[in-house]
Structure formats: C-alpha cells, structure tokens
Amino acid sequence: MLTKPLHFLLVEDDEDHAQLVMLALADNRVSNTVKHVTDGAQALAYLKGETPFEADPRPDVVLLDLKLPKVDGQEVLRQIKEDEALRVIPVVILTSSDAETDRARAYFSHANSFLTKPLDFGKFHQMIHDLQCYWTVWNKPPRGRGVIRRSA
Amino acid sequence: MTYPMHGDSMDVNPDALSERRRRGDLSYLGFGLCLAVLIAAMGFALVTLNDSHRDVEWVQHTEEVKINIHELMLAVLEAQTAKRGYIITDDGLYLSRYRQAIDELAAQVDLLRSRTIDNPAQQRRIDNLERILQRKIGEMAQAITARERDGFDAAVASVQAARPAAAMDQARAVMREMLDEEERLLRLRSDEAAQSRWATLTTMVAGVLIGVLTAGFSVWRIRREFEYRRTAHRAVRESQERLSQAQDAAQFGVFDWDIAGDAVYSDRRYAALFDIDPGRPMLTRGDWLDHVHPEDRERAEHEMNQTLEHGQPYSSEFRIVRPDGSVRWVASQATVSRDENDSPVRAIGVVADITDRKQAEIALKTSRDFTRMWLNECTDGVWDWNLETDEKYMSPGFKRLFGYDDDELPNHADAWREILHPDDHETVLQAFREHTCTGAAYNIPVRYRHKDGSLVWVIRRGVAIRDQSGRFTRMIGTHTDISRLKRVEAELQRARDGLEATVRARTADLRRTNEELEQFAYAASHDLKTPVVTFLGFLNMLQGQLDAGDADGVHDSVQRMQRAAVRMQRLIDDLLEISRIGRVVSESERVTIADLVLEFIEVLGPALAEQGVRIEIEDSAPVVYGDPIRLRQVVHNLLTNAIKYGCGETGGVIHVGGRAEDDATCFYVRDEGPGIDVQYQDKIFGLFQRLDSSTDGTGVGLAIVRRAIECQGGRVWVESQPGRGATFWVAMPDENTMTLAA
C-alpha cells in the first residue's frame, strides 16, 4: 500500500509536550512532516499563509492543543471551521483536558476528533502512533484534498 | 293639692285663670249689689213707714188738741153756766158744779199746754188764753162772792160791771186761733203723710224692680259661672285623667313627704317604680335612702339637704336599687313648703323612671366623648366637605397633621386647596370622579405642604354622599399620615436597591468565583497535568536513552523533567496563593505604596541591577487604604510582571505613581515594554492566561492581583497600546466609602 506522506501542523505551547508528540510521530516508518507553532495566533497565521509562513505548505491534519496563549484552541478551531477554505482540513484536538465542556464545544465547532493526552507515556505514544496510522493509512480524503490553496 | 307639673299637662293658662277669677268676682259683685239694693229699699221703706206712722200720730195729736180745746171751751161754758145757776138760785149744787168746771178747766189748760209743748206759738196762745181765763175766773169768783155776801143784786151788779161777754169772746177768739193753727198743722201733716206714702210706694216699687233685675242678672251670672265651673271641672277631671295616664305611661310616681313627721306617702306608681309593696310604702327618709344606689346615696342626700336648707328647687337624678337587685335611673323633682319660721315642713314631688333616657344619654355622651376625642386627639384627620357651599370642616387632628392650630386654618375648601400639593390636585379630582362615577374606593396617597414647608404624605380616604335627589352634596373622610411610612418605604426601597446592587454584586462575585473555580478545575485538569505528562514522557524516554547509552538524550530528558517538576511546584504555590488571597483578611489600614515598592527594591536590588531594570517612584505615588499584606502581594506581582514582560533583554524603566479620584485612590505600575493588544487586555487577568509561552510564567500572577484588589472593593485594569508599554492601574476605595465593599 503506497501512502503519500502527510504534513502535520502541531499547535502546542508546551515545548516539552511538543517534543514528546514529535518524537512519537518520528518513530514511524512513514516520513510525515510536522510543523510546530506555540500559540493560536501563529497557527491561524500559518494556515492562512500569512507572514512569516507564506512559503510553508498547507497542513493535511492540524493537531491542536486547547490551552494556548493569545488565541486559544477553541477560537482557532472556530475560525478554521468558519473559513470555507480551511474547514476541510481535519482538526484533531490534542489536549490535557478531559473537561466535558471542552469536548462539547470542540464538537460543536466541528472538530474532527478529540483526544486527551494520557498521563501514561506508553499509552501516549501508542495514541500518537495510531493517530498517524489512521490519518495516513486508513483515512481517505478527497482527491487533491478537495482544496485549492487560497490565492493570496 | 298642687303638684309642680311638666309643661302643658293641664290646659290652664294664666289668662284663662284670671278671666275666670274676674267672672267670679263679677258674679259676687252682682249678688252683693242686689243685696245692697234690697237692703237700701227696705231701709228706705222703714224710714218712710216710720214717717207715715209719725204723720198719723201727728194727725191724731192734732185731733186730740182740737178735742182738748173743745173740752176747755166746754169747761169754761160749764163754769159760766154753773156760776149763773148759783147766782140765780143760790143753790150750792151749782157752786160745786162751778168748782168742778174750774178744776176741769185748769186740767184742760195743763193738758193743752203739755200737748203743744213743741209748738211755741200755741204755748204763747195758751199763756194768753190762761190770762184771759184767769181774769174770767176772777170775775166769776167776784160775782159768786158778791152773791154769797150781798145777795143777788150785788152779784148781778158785779156781773154787769165785769161785762163777762167780752172775756168770753176773747177766750173764744184765742181758742179759735188755736184751732185754726191745729187745723193748719193737720192739713200740713196730712199732705206730708200723703207725700211720704207716695215716696214710699215709689221707692218700694223701684227697689223691688232693681232687686229683681239685679237678682236676675246674678242668677244669670251664677248660671254662667256654674256652667263654666262645670266645664272647668270636666277639664280638670280630664286633665287629671290624662295626667294619670301620662303618669302611667311615664311611670311617674308622686310622693308627699311630711318632713316634720318624717313620713313619706306615695302613690301606686311610686311604689311600682321602687318595686315596693303598695300597701306598705316607704315610711321614712331613711327608707328612701336605702333604696338609692350606694354610689349615688351621698350625692342624693346632699342634694336633698341643699333643698331643705337653702331652699333650692329640688331636681335630682340618681339610681335606685330595687328589691330584686335591678338598678333603675330615676329623676326626682320636688317643691318644699315651709312654715312661718321658714322651716321645711313638707315636700311634694314626682319621680320618673329615666333609665332608658339615661342609658341613651350615657351612650350619647360616650359617643360624643368618643367623637370629640377622636376629632381632637386622634392622629388621623377627619374632614366633612359640603360640596354645595364648598365649606369643609377639618378636624383639629387634620390641621395638626400639617402643623396648624384649629383656628389657623379656616374650615373652607379653599384653605384646604392652599395646603394641598399642587401636583396632587388633579389626582384628587380624578379620584373623586372615579369614586362618584364608578363607585371605586376613594383611597389615594396625596401630599400636603406642612406649615414648616416640609412635605406630608397622607392617605386620603372618603365617601361621597347623595341627597334625596341623588346628587352628591357631601363628602366625608379621613386622613392618615403616612409620611413615616413613606420614609420607611423610601428607606426600604433604598435598602432594596442596595440589596439588589449587593445581590447583583454578590451574584457577579459568585459567578466570577464559579468561573474561577471552573478555571481552577480546568487548570487542575490541564496545567497541572501538563508537567506530569512531560515528566512521565521523558522518564520513559530516559529509560531507552540510558539503554542506548545516549548521554545527550539523557541529559536533555533530565533537564526537561527538572523543569517540569519546578514548574509543577510553582503552579502549586501560585494556586495556594490565589486561594489564600480570597480567604485570609488582615485589618485595613493606610498603606504607602512607595514603601511597598522600596521594600521590593531592597529584596531584589542586585538582580534588578543585573537585568538593567530601574524602578522610579513618582511623587504622585499615593497612600491607599486597604489590607497591607494583599497590597504588598499586588505591588510585588505587578512589578514582577513589568520586569518579566515589560523589560527586554536590555532592561528598562518602570514607573510607579498614582492619582486621586472622587471616592477612590489609584496607583499604577508602568513599563516601557511591547504593550498589550486591546483584544487581550481583559484576558490577561484570567487565571492561567498567558500571552507569551516563551516566558516561564504560570498565568496566575495577574489573576492574584485582580482577586486581591476586587476582594477589597477595588478594581484593576490595564491601559496599553502595542509598542508603547503598558500601565497597570489599581483603584482602591477611600476609607469612608468602604462600607458596602467590606
């Protein structure tokens, strides 16, 4: 089965957590790529191809933490899903929170998935692994990803 | 027996009384006149009768005198005849006859003299006659003597010498005169007698006529009087019957108290009133007093004594206790009669049962007292409005409500309108219209202007009253002062407003606390978890790195784990701090902000210098009133915040100053850093909110500042523009405005 590598956008303010996620993603045979930004404002700027991200590729999947400085994850999600050009990008919420309100809000805002970071690193690792498999192998997005990059 | 009567119980009036008396007098006068006339007539008759009798006597007397004269004449003739016989015959028989005739003659003269003793003229004639007769008798005696002595011839010569016929003629002439005189007298007296008889007859007839007329008149008068008296008597009887009936109806008892004998006589009504045996009435004053109610006894006795001693008319009202124990009110009136020493001897009076009236009186008095007291003393005002004349009675209480004395405010609607608040005239009019048109209750709160100028709130209640024709002509009602109520209401409203504000504030507080709690829970599930995930993740990795002999990897992992642990600790510390901020309260005092800043500089002085940070305290840095421990925390956090986010690698200057507002004192901490975008300015005070993930803040510092200040009734905000630094403001309420905030 031939799979095309995916480009992930990791939005995570905690450096250590970002490190852990990226390590987990790297531990795979698939040569996916990851872009890490540390707050919501940067994430939106990246997605919209704004300065300084004009040259960066558009992500196939967004891994979004909820607790973010400046613009928090829920707001980022809302803006993505309200933007016709961006709403097709799957957004996976990856958060420490398992608060019901966070889940409800995220789903209400059309999050594509909601994952809570397990304290246990084995499970954490497994989850990231499965996540990558799922979006890389099993998930079939429309051709050409159904999206054309916004003409800037 | 005369009782003092009430009113017109007998239809006798003074005019009628005197009229009747006058008529009675007239009758007596008529009667007396009649009697007098009869007596006069009789007296006159008697007098006339007497006159008549005298007249007859006089006639008789005259006859007797005439006979006397004739007898005298006869005696003279007899004596002359006897003398002649003797002379002629010388017979002794003639001589004795002569002597008898002389004696007879003397007796007749004496008789005549005595019979005409009342007539001097006749007496004179008798004297004359006597002289003549003496001479005659002397002549005869000479002749007789001549005869006896000288014989016949001598005697004849003596007679012839004496011329006896002349003496005889003289005597006869005198006697004739006397007879004529008597005849004249007889005629005169007969005339008088006739006249007297006529007068008597006339008088008698006239007297009888007058007597009969007067008697007739008197009879007529008497009949009339009798008729009148019969009518009057009937009237009196009817009156007495009426009185009796009235007495029955009024339970009107009569008593008659013989004071000297101390015995009380009473009628059956009196007995009925006192409920005593009519056969055995009260006997003494003591018995009477025994029946008087004990509470009234002293007074009743006193009043009775006043009457007895000072002659005041007795009129008293008191209670009596009847044998069955029931109490009745009675009115008693009496008149007292006195003897010549002015001592009371008898009291006659009436007693009436006035229980019902008295009870009504007492009820009325109670009612009047109540009304008077109500009008005068009651704090409610009462008004009575004549809608036709616009007169408006306002009770003293009414006027007092507005500070006026009773005489200061005329009882007229104009005066009332003067003190009624101008804005409420329409209200009153409208309420009146509704009341009279729809029958809606007239019950409105209105305002009045008090004499002292203050406002008086009143509940005005009333009811309009129709006359027979159905028009509203009168309105009465009350005023109740509700100023106090209004004040309380206003206070209550203020309190309620305050309460609502407090509730709103508290609700907001609660909401914020809830939000904070949620944020706290969120933090517990996120921020506290984050270092744990890090720690466990790298701990796991450390295992592999150690196995692989990856020294750099081990070092990196250990460092990350250390940072996570430190961060964890700081988070816990901050969370403890923020929870303490809300709980621990110190006494508020005046705190000099500059001192707190200096304290901070003293502790962190070397570190600041190393970072190139300078803190400048402006003169405007104020003294605020608040919890010194919290304020120290606030100043510390703001300065730390300014150093951390407001100063770059090369350091910077931080200003601390302030200003005074109306009821608060403000201070600020200003940095010259990158500033904060307007959209984040509210957010930065939220728990765990950070704008920059590159620094090692926990996102709790400013949340602590807000909580510490808001707990004390103050507020915090930030003024900033990107690139121009940020000024964090804290406003603390002044000391005297702390009441609600505390």
XYZ file of N, CA, C and O in Angstrom, chain B residues 367-514:
592
model
N -70.624 58.413 73.064
C -70.438 58.619 71.631
C -69.848 60.006 71.364
O -68.930 60.157 70.572
N -70.399 61.019 72.091
C -69.890 62.379 71.907
C -68.448 62.499 72.348
O -67.627 63.084 71.674
N -68.197 61.895 73.529
C -66.822 61.925 74.029
C -65.896 61.293 73.013
O -64.825 61.809 72.709
N -66.400 60.149 72.508
C -65.570 59.443 71.531
C -65.310 60.336 70.325
O -64.188 60.491 69.881
N -66.398 60.933 69.837
C -66.269 61.785 68.650
C -65.315 62.936 68.921
O -64.421 63.216 68.138
N -65.539 63.589 70.100
C -64.702 64.743 70.419
C -63.239 64.332 70.518
O -62.361 64.946 69.934
N -63.032 63.224 71.262
C -61.654 62.779 71.427
C -61.059 62.387 70.086
O -59.911 62.678 69.788
N -61.924 61.729 69.303
C -61.446 61.273 68.003
C -61.023 62.460 67.162
O -59.947 62.487 66.587
N -61.894 63.469 67.155
C -61.601 64.624 66.319
C -60.406 65.388 66.839
O -59.621 65.921 66.074
N -60.276 65.438 68.182
C -59.217 66.266 68.756
C -57.902 65.528 68.900
O -56.851 66.067 68.635
N -58.000 64.303 69.352
C -56.782 63.615 69.782
C -56.236 62.650 68.738
O -55.053 62.384 68.694
N -57.143 62.104 67.944
C -56.704 61.069 67.017
C -55.675 61.640 66.054
O -55.794 62.771 65.596
N -54.667 60.878 65.771
C -53.647 61.351 64.834
C -54.194 61.368 63.412
O -53.636 62.019 62.553
N -55.293 60.658 63.200
C -55.930 60.728 61.892
C -56.735 62.031 61.807
O -57.313 62.469 62.778
N -56.765 62.634 60.645
C -57.591 63.816 60.450
C -58.944 63.414 59.886
O -59.062 62.406 59.201
N -59.957 64.219 60.235
C -61.295 63.935 59.728
C -61.796 65.155 58.980
O -61.575 66.280 59.421
N -62.448 64.937 57.855
C -62.974 66.085 57.113
C -64.384 65.818 56.643
O -64.797 64.672 56.482
N -65.094 66.912 56.476
C -66.504 66.840 56.097
C -66.746 67.982 55.135
O -66.682 69.144 55.506
N -67.007 67.643 53.904
C -66.982 68.627 52.828
C -68.380 68.829 52.298
O -68.991 67.882 51.789
N -68.875 70.033 52.429
C -70.159 70.377 51.814
C -69.878 70.766 50.370
O -69.328 71.828 50.091
N -70.288 69.914 49.457
C -69.917 70.129 48.065
C -70.699 71.279 47.434
O -70.317 71.782 46.383
N -71.775 71.688 48.083
C -72.579 72.764 47.510
C -72.040 74.132 47.910
O -71.995 75.042 47.101
N -71.641 74.253 49.177
C -71.155 75.553 49.643
C -69.638 75.620 49.655
O -69.067 76.677 49.852
N -69.011 74.468 49.456
C -67.554 74.368 49.473
C -66.981 74.581 50.871
O -65.782 74.797 51.025
N -67.854 74.546 51.871
C -67.341 74.575 53.236
C -66.743 73.206 53.524
O -67.275 72.190 53.080
N -65.700 73.222 54.257
C -65.040 71.946 54.509
C -64.555 71.918 55.942
O -63.575 72.579 56.280
N -65.263 71.135 56.753
C -64.818 71.011 58.134
C -63.551 70.169 58.166
O -63.487 69.121 57.545
N -62.563 70.658 58.892
C -61.350 69.886 59.068
C -61.088 69.764 60.564
O -61.035 70.769 61.265
N -60.970 68.562 61.049
C -60.835 68.344 62.488
C -59.493 68.882 62.972
O -58.559 69.043 62.183
N -59.417 69.177 64.298
C -58.139 69.647 64.841
C -57.000 68.690 64.489
O -55.895 69.116 64.181
N -57.306 67.397 64.543
C -56.280 66.412 64.198
C -55.822 66.574 62.756
O -54.641 66.443 62.443
N -56.773 66.897 61.897
C -56.482 67.125 60.467
C -55.443 68.228 60.337
O -54.425 68.090 59.661
N -55.739 69.355 61.025
C -54.873 70.522 60.879
C -53.519 70.298 61.547
O -52.500 70.800 61.091
N -53.585 69.548 62.658
C -52.342 69.294 63.373
C -51.363 68.515 62.500
O -50.162 68.687 62.602
N -51.918 67.661 61.636
C -51.059 66.892 60.733
C -50.136 67.803 59.939
O -49.019 67.431 59.604
N -50.668 69.010 59.658
C -49.900 69.903 58.818
C -49.371 71.098 59.603
O -49.037 72.130 59.036
N -49.367 70.965 60.930
C -48.750 71.966 61.780
C -49.614 73.160 62.090
O -49.121 74.163 62.580
N -50.909 73.098 61.786
C -51.778 74.235 62.055
C -52.618 73.999 63.298
O -53.045 72.873 63.560
N -52.858 75.110 64.045
C -53.828 75.050 65.127
C -55.219 75.115 64.505
O -55.373 75.531 63.353
N -56.194 74.732 65.339
C -57.560 74.641 64.816
C -58.025 75.965 64.217
O -58.716 76.002 63.220
N -57.615 77.080 64.857
C -58.133 78.376 64.400
C -57.237 79.001 63.337
O -57.508 80.097 62.871
N -56.203 78.332 62.970
C -55.290 78.915 61.992
C -55.706 78.631 60.556
O -55.249 79.291 59.624
N -56.563 77.611 60.421
C -56.953 77.206 59.077
C -58.473 77.258 58.991
O -59.151 76.535 59.708
N -59.027 78.152 58.150
C -60.493 78.242 58.052
C -61.066 76.932 57.523
O -60.422 76.248 56.722
N -62.286 76.629 57.979
C -62.916 75.404 57.516
C -63.555 75.617 56.152
O -64.776 75.606 55.993
N -62.725 75.826 55.198
C -63.218 76.032 53.843
C -62.290 75.315 52.871
O -61.088 75.223 53.099
N -62.898 74.840 51.780
C -62.118 74.050 50.831
C -60.967 74.854 50.223
O -59.951 74.293 49.831
N -61.132 76.180 50.172
C -60.048 76.994 49.628
C -58.780 76.877 50.471
O -57.675 76.777 49.942
N -58.995 76.885 51.797
C -57.850 76.756 52.697
C -57.193 75.400 52.507
O -55.974 75.254 52.534
N -58.053 74.423 52.287
C -57.546 73.071 52.073
C -56.725 72.995 50.785
O -55.645 72.431 50.740
N -57.264 73.637 49.729
C -56.552 73.586 48.451
C -55.197 74.273 48.559
O -54.242 73.913 47.877
N -55.148 75.295 49.437
C -53.891 76.018 49.620
C -52.763 75.099 50.055
O -51.633 75.239 49.608
N -53.119 74.167 50.967
C -52.039 73.351 51.537
C -51.853 72.047 50.780
O -50.859 71.357 50.970
N -52.808 71.712 49.928
C -52.654 70.500 49.117
C -51.542 70.734 48.095
O -51.434 71.803 47.505
N -50.719 69.733 47.926
C -49.605 69.859 46.989
C -50.146 70.117 45.578
O -51.059 69.425 45.132
N -49.607 71.112 44.868
C -50.143 71.482 43.551
C -50.219 70.290 42.587
O -51.167 70.163 41.827
N -49.246 69.417 42.663
C -49.235 68.297 41.730
C -50.312 67.270 42.036
O -50.560 66.379 41.214
N -50.937 67.355 43.206
C -51.904 66.324 43.582
C -53.351 66.764 43.398
O -54.269 65.982 43.639
N -53.570 68.018 42.979
C -54.942 68.483 42.763
C -55.637 67.602 41.742
O -56.770 67.189 41.914
N -54.940 67.308 40.662
C -55.523 66.513 39.593
C -55.802 65.096 40.095
O -56.836 64.508 39.779
N -54.884 64.576 40.888
C -55.063 63.233 41.450
C -56.353 63.161 42.254
O -57.147 62.228 42.108
N -56.538 64.184 43.111
C -57.719 64.210 43.970
C -58.980 64.301 43.123
O -59.954 63.587 43.342
N -58.941 65.165 42.113
C -60.095 65.361 41.248
C -60.428 64.066 40.507
O -61.583 63.650 40.414
N -59.412 63.427 40.006
C -59.581 62.193 39.254
C -60.179 61.114 40.153
O -61.110 60.400 39.761
N -59.643 61.033 41.365
C -60.145 60.024 42.309
C -61.609 60.294 42.637
O -62.415 59.366 42.737
N -61.952 61.578 42.760
C -63.335 61.957 43.055
C -64.246 61.529 41.901
O -65.306 60.959 42.103
N -63.799 61.808 40.680
C -64.597 61.431 39.503
C -64.795 59.922 39.479
O -65.915 59.440 39.280
N -63.749 59.204 39.672
C -63.863 57.743 39.624
C -64.775 57.245 40.720
O -65.595 56.354 40.508
N -64.622 57.855 41.905
C -65.427 57.424 43.056
C -66.909 57.659 42.791
O -67.740 56.795 43.038
N -67.232 58.831 42.256
C -68.640 59.168 42.063
C -69.215 58.499 40.809
O -70.406 58.226 40.749
N -68.380 58.242 39.824
C -68.899 57.642 38.585
C -68.951 56.124 38.672
O -69.945 55.497 38.314
N -67.892 55.538 39.159
C -67.808 54.074 39.118
C -67.967 53.452 40.493
O -68.055 52.232 40.595
N -67.986 54.293 41.533
C -68.090 53.728 42.878
C -66.771 53.163 43.373
O -66.731 52.459 44.384
N -65.711 53.464 42.638
C -64.404 52.991 43.072
C -64.050 53.614 44.420
O -64.484 54.718 44.723
N -63.325 52.892 45.225
C -62.943 53.392 46.550
C -62.128 54.669 46.403
O -61.286 54.775 45.514
N -62.465 55.625 47.261
C -61.716 56.885 47.281
C -60.608 56.714 48.302
O -60.830 56.858 49.486
N -59.471 56.366 47.843
C -58.377 55.998 48.745
C -57.081 56.281 48.019
O -56.603 55.458 47.226
N -56.548 57.481 48.268
C -55.391 57.886 47.471
C -54.297 58.474 48.352
O -54.588 59.147 49.327
N -53.091 58.215 47.998
C -52.000 58.886 48.697
C -51.788 60.260 48.075
O -51.679 60.375 46.853
N -51.825 61.295 48.923
C -51.599 62.646 48.412
C -50.582 63.351 49.310
O -50.340 62.946 50.437
N -50.060 64.451 48.758
C -49.063 65.203 49.523
C -49.627 66.551 49.944
O -50.436 67.133 49.220
N -49.208 66.987 51.108
C -49.578 68.312 51.589
C -48.323 69.076 51.945
O -47.282 68.494 52.226
N -48.494 70.389 51.930
C -47.382 71.243 52.332
C -47.565 71.548 53.810
O -48.546 72.155 54.198
N -46.646 71.088 54.644
C -46.694 71.383 56.082
C -46.417 72.862 56.289
O -45.804 73.507 55.431
N -46.911 73.381 57.434
C -46.691 74.796 57.760
C -45.200 75.134 57.732
O -44.814 76.242 57.367
N -44.383 74.184 58.145
C -42.942 74.447 58.165
C -42.309 74.212 56.792
O -41.092 74.286 56.650
N -43.142 73.947 55.787
C -42.625 73.810 54.441
C -42.315 72.391 54.021
O -42.099 72.125 52.847
N -42.287 71.480 54.989
C -41.948 70.111 54.625
C -43.138 69.425 53.959
O -44.252 69.937 53.941
N -42.874 68.287 53.404
C -43.889 67.543 52.666
C -44.504 66.502 53.590
O -43.794 65.835 54.341
N -45.846 66.413 53.566
C -46.513 65.409 54.391
C -47.293 64.467 53.461
O -48.125 64.916 52.681
N -46.990 63.224 53.575
C -47.715 62.225 52.780
C -48.914 61.749 53.584
O -48.804 61.451 54.764
N -50.035 61.670 52.914
C -51.276 61.323 53.598
C -52.062 60.335 52.741
O -52.084 60.448 51.517
N -52.681 59.377 53.416
C -53.664 58.543 52.716
C -55.008 59.220 52.889
O -55.473 59.420 54.005
N -55.599 59.622 51.797
C -56.862 60.342 51.840
C -57.959 59.368 51.461
O -57.983 58.848 50.357
N -58.844 59.113 52.441
C -59.956 58.200 52.190
C -61.256 58.943 52.395
O -61.315 59.837 53.241
N -62.274 58.580 51.663
C -63.535 59.277 51.847
C -64.663 58.593 51.131
O -64.472 57.629 50.382
N -65.851 59.125 51.392
C -67.023 58.604 50.706
C -67.968 59.774 50.424
O -68.181 60.629 51.260
N -68.457 59.828 49.188
C -69.382 60.887 48.789
C -70.805 60.450 49.097
O -71.132 59.275 48.968
N -71.601 61.434 49.523
C -72.955 61.115 49.975
C -73.961 61.878 49.123
O -73.781 63.067 48.849
N -75.017 61.162 48.720
C -76.051 61.784 47.893
C -77.160 62.356 48.766
O -77.415 61.847 49.856
N -77.846 63.389 48.242
C -79.058 63.844 48.914
C -80.237 63.057 48.342
O -80.040 62.125 47.551
N -81.483 63.457 48.727
C -82.641 62.675 48.283
C -82.757 62.653 46.771
O -83.236 61.688 46.195
N -82.326 63.729 46.139
C -82.481 63.782 44.696
C -81.352 63.013 43.996
O -81.342 62.940 42.777
N -80.464 62.455 44.767
C -79.431 61.623 44.163
C -78.172 62.354 43.781
O -77.253 61.769 43.231
N -78.144 63.662 44.094
C -76.928 64.406 43.763
C -75.914 64.273 44.894
O -76.283 64.184 46.060
N -74.652 64.282 44.533
C -73.623 64.245 45.562
C -73.504 65.632 46.161
O -73.186 66.587 45.456
N -73.781 65.736 47.446
C -73.760 67.056 48.067
C -72.762 67.132 49.202
O -72.487 68.201 49.713
N -72.247 65.989 49.581
C -71.415 65.994 50.775
C -70.396 64.881 50.670
O -70.665 63.851 50.045
N -69.281 65.099 51.258
C -68.259 64.069 51.249
C -67.541 64.103 52.588
O -67.178 65.161 53.078
N -67.382 62.922 53.170
C -66.675 62.862 54.452
C -65.547 61.857 54.333
O -65.615 60.937 53.512
N -64.550 62.048 55.155
C -63.437 61.118 55.058
C -62.362 61.372 56.090
O -62.524 62.174 57.005
N -61.291 60.662 55.928
C -60.202 60.734 56.892
C -58.865 60.959 56.187
O -58.755 60.798 54.974
N -57.917 61.334 57.008
C -56.533 61.494 56.563
C -55.627 60.705 57.478
O -55.723 60.841 58.684
N -54.809 59.902 56.927
C -53.836 59.179 57.737
C -52.443 59.566 57.276
O -52.129 59.483 56.085
N -51.672 60.026 58.239
C -50.311 60.443 57.933
C -49.476 59.218 57.598
O -49.351 58.305 58.402
N -48.953 59.192 56.397
C -48.113 58.050 56.019
C -46.702 58.516 55.691
O -45.952 57.826 55.017
N -46.372 59.725 56.195
C -45.034 60.239 55.912
C -43.966 59.284 56.418
O -42.988 58.987 55.732
N -44.224 58.794 57.633
C -43.245 57.896 58.209
C -43.155 56.632 57.366
O -42.083 56.132 57.066
N -44.372 56.188 56.972
C -44.440 55.001 56.138
C -43.669 55.222 54.843
O -42.936 54.361 54.366
N -43.885 56.449 54.299
C -43.220 56.772 53.046
C -41.707 56.806 53.225
O -40.965 56.354 52.364
N -41.307 57.399 54.374
C -39.864 57.445 54.630
C -39.310 56.041 54.737
O -38.291 55.708 54.143
N -40.068 55.223 55.517
C -39.607 53.850 55.685
C -39.577 53.153 54.329
O -38.649 52.428 53.997
N -40.632 53.457 53.543
C -40.726 52.845 52.222
C -39.524 53.237 51.379
O -38.911 52.399 50.710
N -39.213 54.564 51.464
C -38.081 55.046 50.685
C -36.792 54.381 51.151
O -35.972 53.938 50.340
N -36.699 54.322 52.501
C -35.508 53.663 53.040
C -35.449 52.221 52.592
O -34.406 51.700 52.206
N -36.651 51.606 52.648
C -36.738 50.209 52.256
C -36.335 50.063 50.794
O -35.613 49.129 50.410
N -36.829 51.046 49.995
C -36.520 50.998 48.572
C -35.017 51.131 48.368
O -34.418 50.370 47.593
N -34.474 52.105 49.139
C -33.023 52.283 49.030
C -32.316 51.009 49.447
O -31.403 50.533 48.778
N -32.814 50.456 50.592
C -32.178 49.230 51.090
C -32.310 48.133 50.048
O -31.371 47.379 49.791
N -33.549 48.086 49.426
C -33.784 47.039 48.435
C -32.866 47.255 47.239
O -32.262 46.318 46.729
N -32.787 48.554 46.837
C -31.886 48.847 45.731
C -30.480 48.442 46.097
O -29.769 47.807 45.302
N -30.114 48.839 47.338
C -28.774 48.487 47.812
C -28.601 46.989 47.819
O -27.576 46.444 47.375
N -29.699 46.356 48.312
C -29.648 44.902 48.413
C -29.516 44.291 47.028
O -28.723 43.382 46.794
N -30.324 44.860 46.126
C -30.249 44.335 44.770
C -28.859 44.532 44.195
O -28.308 43.624 43.553
N -28.336 45.745 44.469
C -26.984 46.006 43.981
C -26.021 45.013 44.606
O -25.170 44.427 43.919
N -26.231 44.834 45.940
C -25.354 43.897 46.635
C -25.512 42.502 46.051
O -24.534 41.791 45.787
N -26.819 42.146 45.853
C -27.054 40.812 45.302
C -26.420 40.685 43.932
O -25.781 39.674 43.614
N -26.621 41.769 43.151
C -26.014 41.727 41.811
C -24.505 41.580 41.917
O -23.895 40.754 41.237
N -23.954 42.422 42.866
C -22.507 42.364 43.034
C -22.092 40.978 43.494
O -21.140 40.375 42.966
N -22.876 40.473 44.472
C -22.533 39.166 45.025
C -22.697 38.077 43.971
O -21.895 37.149 43.890
N -23.798 38.256 43.196
C -24.019 37.269 42.142
C -22.865 37.312 41.155
O -22.355 36.263 40.721
N -22.480 38.549 40.843
C -21.347 38.679 39.926
C -20.104 38.054 40.548
O -19.358 37.314 39.873
N -19.952 38.357 41.852
C -18.812 37.762 42.562
C -18.856 36.250 42.456
O -17.862 35.582 42.164
N -20.098 35.754 42.721
C -20.276 34.313 42.736
C -19.986 33.725 41.359
O -19.338 32.679 41.225
N -20.516 34.467 40.369
C -20.297 33.973 39.006
C -18.800 33.932 38.695
O -18.290 32.972 38.133
N -18.165 35.050 39.135
C -16.734 35.113 38.866
C -16.017 33.997 39.639
O -15.138 33.309 39.096
N -16.443 33.821 40.871
C -15.843 32.756 41.670
C -16.064 31.402 40.997
O -15.157 30.568 40.914
N -17.300 31.243 40.503
C -17.589 29.993 39.798
C -16.695 29.830 38.582
O -16.172 28.744 38.315
